[in-house]
PDB file of C-alpha atoms in Angstrom:
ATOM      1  CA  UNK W1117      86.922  -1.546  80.447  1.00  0.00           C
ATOM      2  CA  UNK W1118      84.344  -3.722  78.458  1.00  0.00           C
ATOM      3  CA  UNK W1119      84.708  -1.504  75.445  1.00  0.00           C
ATOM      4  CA  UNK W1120      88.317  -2.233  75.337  1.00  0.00           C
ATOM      5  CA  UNK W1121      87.514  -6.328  75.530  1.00  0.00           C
ATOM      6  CA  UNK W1122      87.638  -7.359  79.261  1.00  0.00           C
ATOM      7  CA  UNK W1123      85.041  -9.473  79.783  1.00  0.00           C
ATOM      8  CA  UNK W1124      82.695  -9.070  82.365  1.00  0.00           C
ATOM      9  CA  UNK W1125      83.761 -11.916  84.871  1.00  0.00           C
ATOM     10  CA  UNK W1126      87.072 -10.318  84.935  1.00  0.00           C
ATOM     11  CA  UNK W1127      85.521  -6.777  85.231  1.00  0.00           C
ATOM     12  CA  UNK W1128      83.736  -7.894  87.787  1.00  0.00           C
ATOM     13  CA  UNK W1129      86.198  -9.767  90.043  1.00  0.00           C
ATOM     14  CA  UNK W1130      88.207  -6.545  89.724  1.00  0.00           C
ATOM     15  CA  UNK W1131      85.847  -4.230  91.155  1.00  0.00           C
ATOM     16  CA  UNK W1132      84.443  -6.874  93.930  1.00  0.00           C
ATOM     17  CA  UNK W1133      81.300  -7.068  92.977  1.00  0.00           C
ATOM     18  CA  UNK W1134      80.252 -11.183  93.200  1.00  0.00           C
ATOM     19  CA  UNK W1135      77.108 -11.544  90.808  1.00  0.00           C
ATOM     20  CA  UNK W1136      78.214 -11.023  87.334  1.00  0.00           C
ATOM     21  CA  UNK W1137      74.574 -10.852  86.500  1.00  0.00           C
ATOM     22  CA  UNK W1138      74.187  -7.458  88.331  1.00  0.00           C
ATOM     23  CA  UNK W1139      76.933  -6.093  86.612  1.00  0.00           C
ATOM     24  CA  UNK W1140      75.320  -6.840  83.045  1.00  0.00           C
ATOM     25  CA  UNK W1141      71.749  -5.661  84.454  1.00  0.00           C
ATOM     26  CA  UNK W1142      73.876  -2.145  85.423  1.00  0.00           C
ATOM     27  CA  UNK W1143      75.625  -1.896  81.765  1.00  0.00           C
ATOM     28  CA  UNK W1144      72.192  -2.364  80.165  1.00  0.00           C
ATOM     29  CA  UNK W1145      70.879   0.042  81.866  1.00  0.00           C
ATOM     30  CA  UNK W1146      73.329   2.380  81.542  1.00  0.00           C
ATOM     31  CA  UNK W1147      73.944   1.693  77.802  1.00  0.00           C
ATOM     32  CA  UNK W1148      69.660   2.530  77.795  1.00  0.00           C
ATOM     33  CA  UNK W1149      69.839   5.675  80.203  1.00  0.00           C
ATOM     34  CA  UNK W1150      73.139   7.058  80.500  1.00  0.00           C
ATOM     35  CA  UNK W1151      73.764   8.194  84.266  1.00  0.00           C
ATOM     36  CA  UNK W1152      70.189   8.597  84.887  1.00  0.00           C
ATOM     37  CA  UNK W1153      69.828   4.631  84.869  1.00  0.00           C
ATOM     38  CA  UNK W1154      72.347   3.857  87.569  1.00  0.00           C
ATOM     39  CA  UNK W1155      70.432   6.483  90.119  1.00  0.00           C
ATOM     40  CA  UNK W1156      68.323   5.099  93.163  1.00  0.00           C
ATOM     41  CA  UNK W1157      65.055   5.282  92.417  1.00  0.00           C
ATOM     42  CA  UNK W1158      63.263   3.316  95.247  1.00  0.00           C
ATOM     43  CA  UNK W1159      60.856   5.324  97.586  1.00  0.00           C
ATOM     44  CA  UNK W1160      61.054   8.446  95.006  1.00  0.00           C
ATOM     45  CA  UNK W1161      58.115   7.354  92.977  1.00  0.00           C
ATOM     46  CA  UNK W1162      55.728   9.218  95.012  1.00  0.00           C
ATOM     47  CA  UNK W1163      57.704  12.252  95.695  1.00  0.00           C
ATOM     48  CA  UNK W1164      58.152  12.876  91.871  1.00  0.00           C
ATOM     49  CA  UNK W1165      54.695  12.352  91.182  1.00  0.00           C
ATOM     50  CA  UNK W1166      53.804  14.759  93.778  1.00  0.00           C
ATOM     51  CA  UNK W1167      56.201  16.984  92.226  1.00  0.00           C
ATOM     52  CA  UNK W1168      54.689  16.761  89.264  1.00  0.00           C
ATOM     53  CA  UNK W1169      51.603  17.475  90.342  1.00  0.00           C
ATOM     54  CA  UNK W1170      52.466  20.870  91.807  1.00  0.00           C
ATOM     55  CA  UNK W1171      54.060  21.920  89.023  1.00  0.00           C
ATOM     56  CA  UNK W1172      51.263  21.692  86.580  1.00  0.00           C
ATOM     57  CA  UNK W1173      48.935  23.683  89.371  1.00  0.00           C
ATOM     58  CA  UNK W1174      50.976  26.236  89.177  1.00  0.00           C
ATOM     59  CA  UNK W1175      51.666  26.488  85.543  1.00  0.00           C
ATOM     60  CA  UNK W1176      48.069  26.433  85.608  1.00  0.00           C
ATOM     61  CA  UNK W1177      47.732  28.891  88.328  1.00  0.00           C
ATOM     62  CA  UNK W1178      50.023  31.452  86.154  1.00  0.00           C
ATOM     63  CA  UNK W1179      48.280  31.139  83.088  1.00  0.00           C
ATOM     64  CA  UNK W1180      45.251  32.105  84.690  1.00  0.00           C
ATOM     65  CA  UNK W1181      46.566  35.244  86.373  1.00  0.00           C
ATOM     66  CA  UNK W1182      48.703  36.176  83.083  1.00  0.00           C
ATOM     67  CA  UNK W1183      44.758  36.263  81.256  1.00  0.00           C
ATOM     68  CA  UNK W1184      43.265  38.329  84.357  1.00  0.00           C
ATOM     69  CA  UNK W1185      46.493  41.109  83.433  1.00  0.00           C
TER      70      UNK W1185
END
């Protein structure tokens, strides 16, 4: 819709949404992260870090049995 000249008041008022500010905070980030940008992140932090964690153990972990074979 924006790329075709709308502007964002009216793109806003048509999908409901009352703080046209959101709306250009949700096209930045989308223009800056594609998809990923619009996801929830809140309360995932932790988990991915965790995550993250476990996966370099065992990357770790198989490199050291992979030199024991």
């Amino acid at each position: 819709m924006r790329l075709q000249g709308i502007p964002k008041a009216k793109i806003a008022e048509e999908l409901g949404i009352q703080d046209v500010g959101r709306l250009k905070i949700w096209m930045r980030k989308y223009r800056e992260q594609g998809n990923f940008g619009l996801m929830e992140h809140r309360g995932r932090r932790k988990e991915y870090k965790d995550l993250e964690r476990e996966v370099k153990r065992l990357r770790l972990e198989n490199d050291v049995l992979k030199k024991w074979l």
